[in-house]
Short mmCIF file of C-alpha atoms and ligand atoms in Angstrom, two decimals:
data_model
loop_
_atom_site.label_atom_id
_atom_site.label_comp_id
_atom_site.label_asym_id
_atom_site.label_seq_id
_atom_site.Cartn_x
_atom_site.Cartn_y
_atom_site.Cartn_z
CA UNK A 44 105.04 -28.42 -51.22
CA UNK A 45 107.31 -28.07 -54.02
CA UNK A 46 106.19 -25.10 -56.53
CA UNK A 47 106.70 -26.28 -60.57
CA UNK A 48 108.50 -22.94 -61.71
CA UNK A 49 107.60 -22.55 -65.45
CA UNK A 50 110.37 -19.82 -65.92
CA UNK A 51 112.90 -21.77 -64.87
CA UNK A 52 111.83 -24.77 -66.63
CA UNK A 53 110.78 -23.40 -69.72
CA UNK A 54 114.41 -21.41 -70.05
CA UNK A 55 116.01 -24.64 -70.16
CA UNK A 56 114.15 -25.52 -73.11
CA UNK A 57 114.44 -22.70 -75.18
CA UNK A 58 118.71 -22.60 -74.12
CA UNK A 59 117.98 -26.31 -75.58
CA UNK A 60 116.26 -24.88 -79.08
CA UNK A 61 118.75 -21.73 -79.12
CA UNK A 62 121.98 -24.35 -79.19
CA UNK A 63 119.97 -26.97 -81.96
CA UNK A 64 119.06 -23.66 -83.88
CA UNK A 65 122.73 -22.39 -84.50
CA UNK A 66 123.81 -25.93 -85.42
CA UNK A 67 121.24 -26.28 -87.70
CA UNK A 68 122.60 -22.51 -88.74
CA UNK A 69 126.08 -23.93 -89.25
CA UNK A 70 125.03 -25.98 -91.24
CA UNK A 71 123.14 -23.72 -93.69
CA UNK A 72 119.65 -24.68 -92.73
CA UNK A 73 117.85 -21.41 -90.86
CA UNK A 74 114.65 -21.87 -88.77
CA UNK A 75 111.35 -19.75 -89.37
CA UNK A 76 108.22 -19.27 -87.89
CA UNK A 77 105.45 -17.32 -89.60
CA UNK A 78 102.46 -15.94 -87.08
CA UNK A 79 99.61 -14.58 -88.84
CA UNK A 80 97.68 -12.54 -86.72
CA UNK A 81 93.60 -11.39 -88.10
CA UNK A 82 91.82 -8.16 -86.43
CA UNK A 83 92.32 -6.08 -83.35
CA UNK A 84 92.19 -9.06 -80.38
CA UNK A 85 94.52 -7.31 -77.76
CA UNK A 86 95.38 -10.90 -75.80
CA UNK A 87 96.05 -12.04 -79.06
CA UNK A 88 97.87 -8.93 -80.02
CA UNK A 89 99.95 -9.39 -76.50
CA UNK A 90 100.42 -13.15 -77.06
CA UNK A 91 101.65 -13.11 -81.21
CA UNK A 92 103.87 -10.06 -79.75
CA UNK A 93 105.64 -12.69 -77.25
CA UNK A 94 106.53 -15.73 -79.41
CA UNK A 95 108.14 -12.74 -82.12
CA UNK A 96 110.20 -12.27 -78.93
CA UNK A 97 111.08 -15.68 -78.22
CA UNK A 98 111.78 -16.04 -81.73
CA UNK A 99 114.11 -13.23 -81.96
CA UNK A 100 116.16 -14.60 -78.60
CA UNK A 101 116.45 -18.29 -79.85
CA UNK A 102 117.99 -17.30 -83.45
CA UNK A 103 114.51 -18.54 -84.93
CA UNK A 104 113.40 -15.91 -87.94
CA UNK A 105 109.97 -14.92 -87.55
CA UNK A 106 107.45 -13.11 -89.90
CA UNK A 107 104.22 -11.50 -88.54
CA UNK A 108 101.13 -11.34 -91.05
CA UNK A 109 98.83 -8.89 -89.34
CA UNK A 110 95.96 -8.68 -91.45
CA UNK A 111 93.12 -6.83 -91.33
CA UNK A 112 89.91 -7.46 -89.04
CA UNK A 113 87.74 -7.86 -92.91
CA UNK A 114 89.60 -10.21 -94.05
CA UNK A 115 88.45 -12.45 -96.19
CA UNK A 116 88.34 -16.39 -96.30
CA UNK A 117 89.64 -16.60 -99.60
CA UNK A 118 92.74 -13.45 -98.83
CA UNK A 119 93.50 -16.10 -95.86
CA UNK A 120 93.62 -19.29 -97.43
CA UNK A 121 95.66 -17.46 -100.20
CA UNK A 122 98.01 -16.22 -97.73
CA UNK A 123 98.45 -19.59 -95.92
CA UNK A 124 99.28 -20.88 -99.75
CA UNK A 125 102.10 -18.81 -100.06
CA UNK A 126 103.33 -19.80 -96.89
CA UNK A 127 103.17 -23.26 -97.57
CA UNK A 128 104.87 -23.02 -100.10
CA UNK A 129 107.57 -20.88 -98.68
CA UNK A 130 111.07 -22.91 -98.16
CA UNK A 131 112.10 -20.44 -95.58
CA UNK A 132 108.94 -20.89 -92.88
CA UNK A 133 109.34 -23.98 -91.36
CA UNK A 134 105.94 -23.31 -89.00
CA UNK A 135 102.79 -21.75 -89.47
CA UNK A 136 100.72 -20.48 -86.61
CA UNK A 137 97.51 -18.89 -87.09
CA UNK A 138 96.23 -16.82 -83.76
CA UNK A 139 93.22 -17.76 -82.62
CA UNK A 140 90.42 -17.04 -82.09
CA UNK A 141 89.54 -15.69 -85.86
CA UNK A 142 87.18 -12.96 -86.24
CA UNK A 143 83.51 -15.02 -86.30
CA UNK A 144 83.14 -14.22 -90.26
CA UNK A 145 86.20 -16.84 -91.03
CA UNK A 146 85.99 -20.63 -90.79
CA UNK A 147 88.62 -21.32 -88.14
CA UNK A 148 88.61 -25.19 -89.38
CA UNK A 149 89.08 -24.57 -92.93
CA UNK A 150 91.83 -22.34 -91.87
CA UNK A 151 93.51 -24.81 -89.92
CA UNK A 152 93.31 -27.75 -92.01
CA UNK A 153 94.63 -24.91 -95.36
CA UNK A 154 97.93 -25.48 -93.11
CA UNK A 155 100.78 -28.02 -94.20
CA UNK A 156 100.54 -30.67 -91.90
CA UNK A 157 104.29 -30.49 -91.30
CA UNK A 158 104.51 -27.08 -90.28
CA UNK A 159 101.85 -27.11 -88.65
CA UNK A 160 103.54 -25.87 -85.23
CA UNK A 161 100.22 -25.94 -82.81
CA UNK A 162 99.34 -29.54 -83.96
CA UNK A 163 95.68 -28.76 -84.63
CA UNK A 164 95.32 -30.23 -87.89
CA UNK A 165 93.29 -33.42 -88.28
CA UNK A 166 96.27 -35.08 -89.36
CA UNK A 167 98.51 -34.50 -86.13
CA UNK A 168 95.47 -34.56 -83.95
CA UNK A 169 95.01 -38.41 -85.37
CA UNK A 170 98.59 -38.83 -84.79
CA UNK A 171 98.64 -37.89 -81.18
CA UNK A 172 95.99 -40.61 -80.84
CA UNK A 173 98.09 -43.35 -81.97
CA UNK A 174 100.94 -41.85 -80.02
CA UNK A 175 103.39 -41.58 -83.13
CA UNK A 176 103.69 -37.72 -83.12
CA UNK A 177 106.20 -34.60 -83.90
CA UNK A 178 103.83 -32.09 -83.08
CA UNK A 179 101.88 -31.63 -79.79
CA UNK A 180 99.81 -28.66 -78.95
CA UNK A 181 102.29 -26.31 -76.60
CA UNK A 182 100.44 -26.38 -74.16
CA UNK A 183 99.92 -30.28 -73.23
CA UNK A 184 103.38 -30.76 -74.56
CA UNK A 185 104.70 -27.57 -71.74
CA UNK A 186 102.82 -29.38 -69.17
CA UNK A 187 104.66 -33.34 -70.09
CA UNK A 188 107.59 -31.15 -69.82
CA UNK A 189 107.28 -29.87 -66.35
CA UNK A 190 106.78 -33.12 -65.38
CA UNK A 191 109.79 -34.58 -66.98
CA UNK A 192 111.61 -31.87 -65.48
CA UNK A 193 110.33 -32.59 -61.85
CA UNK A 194 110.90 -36.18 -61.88
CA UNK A 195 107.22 -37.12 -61.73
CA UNK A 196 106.15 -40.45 -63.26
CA UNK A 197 102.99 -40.72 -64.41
CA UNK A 198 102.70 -44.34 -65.12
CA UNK A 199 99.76 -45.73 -62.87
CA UNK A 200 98.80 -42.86 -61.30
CA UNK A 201 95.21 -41.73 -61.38
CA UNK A 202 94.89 -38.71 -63.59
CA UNK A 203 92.33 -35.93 -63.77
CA UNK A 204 91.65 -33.39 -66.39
CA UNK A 205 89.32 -30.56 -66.14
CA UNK A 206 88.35 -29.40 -68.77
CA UNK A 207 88.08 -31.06 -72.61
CA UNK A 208 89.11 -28.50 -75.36
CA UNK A 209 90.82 -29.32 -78.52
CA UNK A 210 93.83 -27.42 -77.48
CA UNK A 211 94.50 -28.42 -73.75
CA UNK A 212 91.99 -30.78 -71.96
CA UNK A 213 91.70 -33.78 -74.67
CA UNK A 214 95.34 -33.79 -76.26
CA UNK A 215 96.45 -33.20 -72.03
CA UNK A 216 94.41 -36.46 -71.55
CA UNK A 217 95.84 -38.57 -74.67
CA UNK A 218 99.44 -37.32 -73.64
CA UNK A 219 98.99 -39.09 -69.85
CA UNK A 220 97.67 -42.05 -71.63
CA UNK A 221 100.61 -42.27 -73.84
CA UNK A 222 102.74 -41.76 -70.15
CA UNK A 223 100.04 -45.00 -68.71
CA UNK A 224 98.16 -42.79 -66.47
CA UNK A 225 94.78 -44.01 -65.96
CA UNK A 226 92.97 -40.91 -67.19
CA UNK A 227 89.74 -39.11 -66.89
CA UNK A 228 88.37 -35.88 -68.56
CA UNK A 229 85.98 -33.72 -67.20
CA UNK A 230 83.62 -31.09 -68.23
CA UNK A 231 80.89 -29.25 -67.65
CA UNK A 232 78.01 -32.11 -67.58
CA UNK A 233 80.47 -33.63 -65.09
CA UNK A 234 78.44 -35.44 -62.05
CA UNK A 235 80.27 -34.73 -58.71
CA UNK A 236 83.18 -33.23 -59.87
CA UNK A 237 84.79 -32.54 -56.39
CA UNK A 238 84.45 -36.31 -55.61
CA UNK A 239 86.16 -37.41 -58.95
CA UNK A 240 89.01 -34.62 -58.44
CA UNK A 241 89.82 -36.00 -55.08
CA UNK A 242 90.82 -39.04 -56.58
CA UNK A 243 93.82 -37.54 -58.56
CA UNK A 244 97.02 -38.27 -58.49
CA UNK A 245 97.74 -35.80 -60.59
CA UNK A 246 95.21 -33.07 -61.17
CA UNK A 247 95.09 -30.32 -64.52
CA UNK A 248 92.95 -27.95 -64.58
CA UNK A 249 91.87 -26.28 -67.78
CA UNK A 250 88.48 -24.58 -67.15
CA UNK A 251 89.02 -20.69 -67.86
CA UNK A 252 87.26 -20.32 -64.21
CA UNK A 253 89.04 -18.01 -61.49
CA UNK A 254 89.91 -20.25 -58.25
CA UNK A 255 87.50 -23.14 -59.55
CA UNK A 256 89.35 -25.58 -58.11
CA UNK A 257 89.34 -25.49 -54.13
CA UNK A 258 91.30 -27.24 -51.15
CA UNK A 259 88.17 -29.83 -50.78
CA UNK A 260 88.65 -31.18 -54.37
CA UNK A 261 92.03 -32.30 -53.96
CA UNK A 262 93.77 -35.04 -52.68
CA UNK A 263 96.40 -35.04 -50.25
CA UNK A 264 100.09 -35.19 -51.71
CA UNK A 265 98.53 -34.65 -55.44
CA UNK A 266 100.31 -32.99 -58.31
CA UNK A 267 98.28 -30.07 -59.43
CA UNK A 268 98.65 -28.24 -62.71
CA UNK A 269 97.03 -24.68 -63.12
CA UNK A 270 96.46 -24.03 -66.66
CA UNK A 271 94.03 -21.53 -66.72
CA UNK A 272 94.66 -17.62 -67.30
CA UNK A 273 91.54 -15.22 -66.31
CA UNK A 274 92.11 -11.72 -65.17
CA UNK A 275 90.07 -10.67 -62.00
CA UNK A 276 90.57 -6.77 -61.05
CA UNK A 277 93.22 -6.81 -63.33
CA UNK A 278 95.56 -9.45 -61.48
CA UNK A 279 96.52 -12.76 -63.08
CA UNK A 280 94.96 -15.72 -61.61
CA UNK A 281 94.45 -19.47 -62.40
CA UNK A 282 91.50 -21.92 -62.28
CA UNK A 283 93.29 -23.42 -59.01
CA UNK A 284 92.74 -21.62 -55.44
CA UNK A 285 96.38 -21.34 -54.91
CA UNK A 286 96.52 -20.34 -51.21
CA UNK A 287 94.19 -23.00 -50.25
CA UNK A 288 95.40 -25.74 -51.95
CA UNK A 289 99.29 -25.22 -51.92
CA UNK A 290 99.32 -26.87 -48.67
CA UNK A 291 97.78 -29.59 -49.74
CA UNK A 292 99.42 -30.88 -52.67
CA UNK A 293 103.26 -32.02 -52.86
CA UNK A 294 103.65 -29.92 -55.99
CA UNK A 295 101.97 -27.17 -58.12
CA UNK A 296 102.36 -24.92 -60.39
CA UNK A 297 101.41 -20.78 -60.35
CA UNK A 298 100.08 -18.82 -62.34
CA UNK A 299 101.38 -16.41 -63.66
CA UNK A 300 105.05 -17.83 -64.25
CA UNK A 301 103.69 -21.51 -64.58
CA UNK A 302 102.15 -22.79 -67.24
CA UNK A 303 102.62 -19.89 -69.31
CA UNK A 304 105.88 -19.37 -70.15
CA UNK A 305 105.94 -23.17 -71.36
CA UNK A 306 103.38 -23.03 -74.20
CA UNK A 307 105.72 -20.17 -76.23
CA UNK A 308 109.07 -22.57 -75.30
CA UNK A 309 106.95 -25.35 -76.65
CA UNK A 310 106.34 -23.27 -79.97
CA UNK A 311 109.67 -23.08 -80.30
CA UNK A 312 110.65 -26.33 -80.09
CA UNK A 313 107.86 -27.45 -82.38
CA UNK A 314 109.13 -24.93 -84.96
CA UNK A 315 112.49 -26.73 -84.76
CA UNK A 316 110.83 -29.92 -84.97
CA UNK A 317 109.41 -28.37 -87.95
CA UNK A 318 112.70 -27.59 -89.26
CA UNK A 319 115.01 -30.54 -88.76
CA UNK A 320 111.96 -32.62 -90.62
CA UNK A 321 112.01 -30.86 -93.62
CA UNK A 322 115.73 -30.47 -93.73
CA UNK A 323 116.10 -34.61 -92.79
CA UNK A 324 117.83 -33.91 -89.50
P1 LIG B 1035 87.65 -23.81 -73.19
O1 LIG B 1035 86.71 -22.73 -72.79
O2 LIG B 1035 87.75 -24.22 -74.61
O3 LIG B 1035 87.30 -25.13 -72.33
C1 LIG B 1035 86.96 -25.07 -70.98
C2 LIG B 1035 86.57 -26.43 -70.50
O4 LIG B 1035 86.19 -26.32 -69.14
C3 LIG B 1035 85.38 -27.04 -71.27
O5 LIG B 1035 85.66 -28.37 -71.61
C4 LIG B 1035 84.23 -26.92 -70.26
O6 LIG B 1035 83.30 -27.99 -70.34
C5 LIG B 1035 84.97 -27.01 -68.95
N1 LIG B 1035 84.17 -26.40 -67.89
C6 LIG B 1035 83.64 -25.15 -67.87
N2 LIG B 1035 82.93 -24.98 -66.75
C7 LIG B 1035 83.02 -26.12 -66.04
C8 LIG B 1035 82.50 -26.56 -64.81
N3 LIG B 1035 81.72 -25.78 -64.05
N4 LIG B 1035 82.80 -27.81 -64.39
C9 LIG B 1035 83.59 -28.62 -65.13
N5 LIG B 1035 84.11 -28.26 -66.32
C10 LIG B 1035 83.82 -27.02 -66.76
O7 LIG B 1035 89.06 -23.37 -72.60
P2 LIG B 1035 90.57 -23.79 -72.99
O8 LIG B 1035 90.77 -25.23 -72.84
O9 LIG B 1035 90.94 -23.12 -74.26
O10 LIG B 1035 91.34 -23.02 -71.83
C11 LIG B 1035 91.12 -23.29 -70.46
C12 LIG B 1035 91.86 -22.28 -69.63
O11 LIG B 1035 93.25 -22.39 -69.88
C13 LIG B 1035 91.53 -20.80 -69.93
O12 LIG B 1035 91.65 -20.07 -68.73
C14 LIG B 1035 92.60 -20.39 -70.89
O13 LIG B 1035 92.84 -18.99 -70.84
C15 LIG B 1035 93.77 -21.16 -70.34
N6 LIG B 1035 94.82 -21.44 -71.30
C16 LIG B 1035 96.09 -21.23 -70.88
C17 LIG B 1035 97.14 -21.49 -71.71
C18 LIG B 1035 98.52 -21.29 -71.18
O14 LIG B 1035 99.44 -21.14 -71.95
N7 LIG B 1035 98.72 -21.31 -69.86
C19 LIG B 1035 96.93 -21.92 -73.09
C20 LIG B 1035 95.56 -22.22 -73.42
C21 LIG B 1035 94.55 -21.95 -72.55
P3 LIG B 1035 82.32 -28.22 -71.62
O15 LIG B 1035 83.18 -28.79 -72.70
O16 LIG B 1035 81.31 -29.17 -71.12
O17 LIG B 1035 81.78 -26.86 -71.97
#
């Protein structure tokens, strides 16, 4: 079994954007990221916290919006105009989940399609359908990375997805598409899961369930990819059994220090994505 290592994988990436962002520096052009943050949320608190860190490390400038939890629509959508409209932010994230009185759609489709660094507006969710995209949500796009990395090609193996969220499941499933795996997404209306899981090739799970996915579910030499983060008794854990199912697979990735790390490296390259576009690089 060979164990995906996010931090290793996900430093070469950012030691990628670090060197693009000081030529891009040279050349006059800077790179910013603006993360607005609404109300108290202290994951989101932890996680906005984090890419100001990365940003900071890579030479990216980043600007934090923390605005209060009564916020209005109208004080957000003004505040994403500015921003917009801003030469010097090249992406604009917007931490989610908002409190429940906002309209997180509205919200997200206020954003400039180009900087839109999380690729969740309509526009570059329809473009990672056709497969002609800049933007990819991080965390899809960290997990097509790993991959890369490791060597593993995708193209006619059987793919399974748990899980079919905007942000992870249905973009992950699009993205193996695009790589000719034969795909298929599950949920929670899902008959015989376990049967349809031992099928994969390569297996992502994306559930938000602690040790959901167990040694009888997967296949013999499979690829598994843990995506999920839940907290039991305080300790980290994934949605995959790890102990179990390590033995099983030919490669996998932990959690913490798999996944993870990958969606902020992602960011960052989607911010200089971001950046070289609107400069014509
Ligand atoms: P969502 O809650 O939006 O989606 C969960 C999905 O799992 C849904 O499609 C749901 O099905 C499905 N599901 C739930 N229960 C079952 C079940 N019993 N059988 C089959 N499918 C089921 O979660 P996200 O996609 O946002 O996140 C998933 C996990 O990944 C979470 O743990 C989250 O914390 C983590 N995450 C990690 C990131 C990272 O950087 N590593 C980034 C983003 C998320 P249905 O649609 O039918 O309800």
């Amino acid at each position: 079994m060979r164990l995906i290592d996010g931090k290793i994988i996900s430093a070469s990436v950012k030691e990628r954007v670090k060197d693009e962002v000081a030529i891009l520096k040279e050349q006059g052009i800077t790179t910013g990221l603006a993360v607005i943050i609404v109300g108290e949320d202290p994951a989101s608190k932890v996680y906005v916290a984090n890419k100001k860190k990365a940003c900071e490390a890579l030479g990216i400038i980043s600007e934090e919006y923390a605005l209060p939890e009564n916020t209005t629509q109208e004080e957000l959508l003004k505040l994403i105009d500015e921003l917009n409209n801003k030469a010097s932010i090249n992406g604009i994230l917007c931490q989610l989940p908002l409190p429940k009185h906002l309209d997180e759609q509205a919200v997200i489709n206020a954003i400039l399609p180009e900087k839109d660094v999380d690729a969740f507006h309509p526009q570059n969710v329809g473009k990672i359908m056709l497969g002609d995209y800049d933007f990819v949500p991080c965390t899809p796009a960290g997990i097509m990375e790993m991959l890369q990395y490791e060597n593993i090609d995708i193209s006619g193996k059987t793919c399974v997805v748990i899980g079919r969220s905007n942000i992870v499941g249905k973009p992950m499933g699009m993205l193996l598409l695009h790589k000719n795996g034969t795909v298929t997404i599950c949920h929670s209306r899902t008959k015989d899961l376990a049967s349809v899981c031992k099928e994969a090739d390569v297996l992502v799970a994306a559930v938000g369930r602690p040790n959901f996915v167990t040694a009888d579910m997967v296949k013999e030499g499979a690829v598994v990819i843990d995506v999920g983060i839940n907290r039991v008794d305080g300790k980290l854990v994934g949605d995959v059994d790890f102990q179990n199912v390590k033995d099983k697979c030919s490669a996998i990735t932990p959690v913490p220090g798999g996944v993870g790390p990958m969606t902020i490296a992602m960011l960052m390259q989607n911010t200089l994505t971001a950046a070289k576009k609107q400069n014509k690089r």
